[in-house]
Amino acid sequence: MNLIRVFHPVGQGAFYSERYSFNNKEFTVVYDCGSTTLRWRKLENKIKSAFPEGHTIDILFISHFHADHINGIETLKKHCNIKRVVLPLLDSEAKTLVKVANMIDCNYSDTELIDNPNYFFGGNTQVIAINPTKINQDEHGISLEETIDISKTTASRFASGTAFVPFARTNWLFIPFNYKHGGRKTQFVHALRRYGLTLVDIDTTDKIQTHKSSVAKAYNDVDGDLNENSMALFSGPKTSKKVYHFQQPHRSRWHHNHFRLTLESGCLYMGDIDLTEPKIVTDLKSKLKNVISFIGTLQVPHHGSIKNFDNFILDENIQCAVFSYGTTNSYGHPSDRVISDVIANEIYPLFVTEEQSSMVTQWIAT
């Protein structure tokens, strides 16, 4: 098996890809596609430069629906052939919260992907929804024997923690988890009441626009990211397998002039998951018990925000922590505290920004 994994330099957003070769079969995966600090034309060119025109994306994983993670998907679907999409299942209230965040933060009003993903992608793309998971701390971990060949399934909904394989008889797994966060929704609903509003009053972009001043004030009262669902993804092998890692030297980087490592090949993508939710890290680690020792790379959630991070996620086998953020972002991302926690655990922080030199590449060659 060959693998090339890339953390693309798009700034405040996320765009990650993995390309595999299994016995002369090629398989391509993308996790999120968007940015709010790259100008639109540069983002479009970055996406088009990642793949030849007409290239097949076998799976597009969408962690959540904030604009900085999805506003490049329109370009991706026009430039490439997306065969299937795996995304978190949202209820109506969660959709409303995403629309509010997108409008207030980014003035982003496109809701077709949120409201009707099947229509957005069209009939040639299979859409698979992942149900929200319960925090049950499975002490046995997810079974690695009961896998779903995602290239063959016709089902449209699966449980969180389903172990997918790209083809039958392959050793590589994709395991998604749709975690539902309720605390900040509760804060927002209470704040809305002070202005005489409910979620039903703002469930479309037109309604949000009508009440925008009050909605913005209520939104600003929320302590952190207003996002009820975020889908984490384990991408890695059933057994130990090493990956090579390289990031181009840059004069402003303190850690190494020449940065090349060999580490475990599994990656844990976290989107904007809120790791401060009670027991969520313990739950995720217990469910991934059978593969956690194969995770060498962590994508730090929410661009390194202190409000989404718990350093208990920093397992001893993780050697690299990827921070994707925009150099001009107004949120203070990434947090100095999060960076220092990563360093104190003897893990290399990798800063992926808009700069081409910040691109991170990992590969397996056999």
Tab-separated table of C-alpha atoms in Angstrom, residues 143-271:
chain	number	residue	atom	x	y	z
A	143	SER	CA	-14.547	-4.096	16.722
A	144	LEU	CA	-12.045	-4.142	13.883
A	145	GLU	CA	-13.515	-7.336	12.462
A	146	GLU	CA	-16.987	-6.014	11.651
A	147	THR	CA	-16.142	-3.634	8.827
A	148	ILE	CA	-18.175	-2.094	6.007
A	149	ASP	CA	-16.758	-2.002	2.463
A	150	ILE	CA	-17.679	1.591	1.647
A	151	SER	CA	-17.076	1.035	-2.062
A	152	LYS	CA	-19.981	-1.450	-2.122
A	153	THR	CA	-22.546	-0.251	0.412
A	154	THR	CA	-25.807	1.370	-0.709
A	155	ALA	CA	-26.980	2.358	2.783
A	156	SER	CA	-27.504	6.043	3.538
A	157	ARG	CA	-27.087	6.058	7.318
A	158	PHE	CA	-24.692	4.431	9.752
A	159	ALA	CA	-23.938	4.545	13.462
A	160	SER	CA	-21.024	6.542	14.798
A	161	GLY	CA	-18.057	4.260	15.243
A	162	THR	CA	-18.755	2.210	12.116
A	163	ALA	CA	-15.446	0.913	10.757
A	164	PHE	CA	-15.316	1.450	6.987
A	165	VAL	CA	-12.700	-0.012	4.664
A	166	PRO	CA	-12.006	1.381	1.171
A	167	PHE	CA	-12.022	-2.066	-0.398
A	168	ALA	CA	-12.557	-5.604	0.835
A	169	ARG	CA	-9.488	-7.266	2.359
A	170	THR	CA	-7.638	-4.016	3.030
A	171	ASN	CA	-5.957	-3.139	6.305
A	172	TRP	CA	-6.946	0.552	6.346
A	173	LEU	CA	-9.919	1.913	8.328
A	174	PHE	CA	-12.036	5.050	8.366
A	175	ILE	CA	-13.982	5.400	11.625
A	176	PRO	CA	-16.190	8.512	12.019
A	177	PHE	CA	-17.790	9.797	15.231
A	178	ASN	CA	-20.556	12.408	15.199
A	179	TYR	CA	-20.493	14.082	18.613
A	180	LYS	CA	-23.399	16.319	19.599
A	181	HIS	CA	-22.670	19.314	21.850
A	182	GLY	CA	-25.596	20.767	23.749
A	183	GLY	CA	-24.116	23.225	26.234
A	184	ARG	CA	-23.554	26.181	23.950
A	185	LYS	CA	-26.929	25.744	22.280
A	186	THR	CA	-28.517	26.104	25.708
A	187	GLN	CA	-26.550	29.327	26.291
A	188	PHE	CA	-27.654	30.683	22.933
A	189	VAL	CA	-31.331	29.797	23.437
A	190	HIS	CA	-31.331	31.555	26.817
A	191	ALA	CA	-29.652	34.600	25.268
A	192	LEU	CA	-32.208	34.702	22.467
A	193	ARG	CA	-35.043	34.804	24.983
A	194	ARG	CA	-33.752	38.113	26.302
A	195	TYR	CA	-34.514	39.546	22.889
A	196	GLY	CA	-37.892	37.834	22.564
A	197	LEU	CA	-36.679	35.247	20.046
A	198	THR	CA	-36.636	31.449	19.721
A	199	LEU	CA	-34.780	29.160	17.311
A	200	VAL	CA	-37.963	28.853	15.234
A	201	ASP	CA	-37.892	32.626	14.698
A	202	ILE	CA	-34.453	32.426	13.026
A	203	ASP	CA	-34.457	29.078	11.211
A	204	THR	CA	-33.761	30.581	7.767
A	205	THR	CA	-31.159	33.060	6.586
A	206	ASP	CA	-33.904	35.583	5.748
A	207	LYS	CA	-35.197	35.410	9.318
A	208	ILE	CA	-31.671	35.705	10.701
A	209	GLN	CA	-31.127	38.771	8.536
A	210	THR	CA	-34.377	40.326	9.793
A	211	HIS	CA	-33.293	39.952	13.423
A	212	LYS	CA	-29.551	40.191	12.788
A	213	SER	CA	-28.755	42.777	15.458
A	214	SER	CA	-30.432	40.811	18.252
A	215	VAL	CA	-29.113	37.480	16.968
A	216	ALA	CA	-25.562	38.865	16.893
A	217	LYS	CA	-25.843	40.059	20.489
A	218	ALA	CA	-27.165	36.682	21.635
A	219	TYR	CA	-24.448	34.917	19.649
A	220	ASN	CA	-21.754	37.007	21.317
A	221	ASP	CA	-23.041	35.884	24.714
A	222	VAL	CA	-22.100	32.263	23.916
A	223	ASP	CA	-18.840	31.133	25.478
A	224	GLY	CA	-17.154	29.562	22.481
A	225	ASP	CA	-18.047	27.978	19.166
A	226	LEU	CA	-21.753	27.661	18.286
A	227	ASN	CA	-21.740	24.253	16.644
A	228	GLU	CA	-23.868	21.371	17.885
A	229	ASN	CA	-22.336	18.561	15.809
A	230	SER	CA	-18.770	17.839	14.757
A	231	MET	CA	-17.522	14.619	13.197
A	232	ALA	CA	-14.132	13.299	14.197
A	233	LEU	CA	-12.447	10.719	11.968
A	234	PHE	CA	-9.834	8.060	12.584
A	235	SER	CA	-7.958	7.251	9.382
A	236	GLY	CA	-5.384	4.572	9.864
A	237	PRO	CA	-4.408	0.892	9.852
A	238	LYS	CA	-5.543	-2.042	11.968
A	239	THR	CA	-1.935	-2.704	12.931
A	240	SER	CA	1.214	-0.669	13.363
A	241	LYS	CA	2.439	0.870	10.125
A	242	LYS	CA	4.919	3.717	9.814
A	243	VAL	CA	4.547	6.895	7.805
A	244	TYR	CA	7.268	9.338	6.771
A	245	HIS	CA	6.627	12.969	7.531
A	246	PHE	CA	8.039	16.170	6.053
A	247	GLN	CA	7.433	19.882	6.382
A	248	GLN	CA	9.454	22.349	4.352
A	249	PRO	CA	11.996	24.297	6.436
A	250	HIS	CA	11.077	27.903	7.143
A	251	ARG	CA	13.285	30.543	8.702
A	252	SER	CA	10.626	31.524	11.252
A	253	ARG	CA	10.171	27.997	12.616
A	254	TRP	CA	11.885	27.309	15.879
A	255	HIS	CA	11.724	23.536	15.998
A	256	HIS	CA	13.901	22.135	13.188
A	257	ASN	CA	15.812	23.328	10.159
A	258	HIS	CA	15.103	20.026	8.472
A	259	PHE	CA	11.910	18.417	9.707
A	260	ARG	CA	11.504	14.776	8.773
A	261	LEU	CA	10.131	12.098	11.077
A	262	THR	CA	8.995	8.503	11.022
A	263	LEU	CA	5.848	7.899	13.059
A	264	GLU	CA	2.686	5.818	13.285
A	265	SER	CA	0.578	6.311	10.159
A	266	GLY	CA	-2.857	6.782	11.729
A	267	CYS	CA	-4.354	10.263	11.918
A	268	LEU	CA	-7.147	11.576	14.130
A	269	TYR	CA	-9.010	14.396	12.386
A	270	MET	CA	-11.053	16.463	14.840
A	271	GLY	CA	-12.787	19.237	12.880
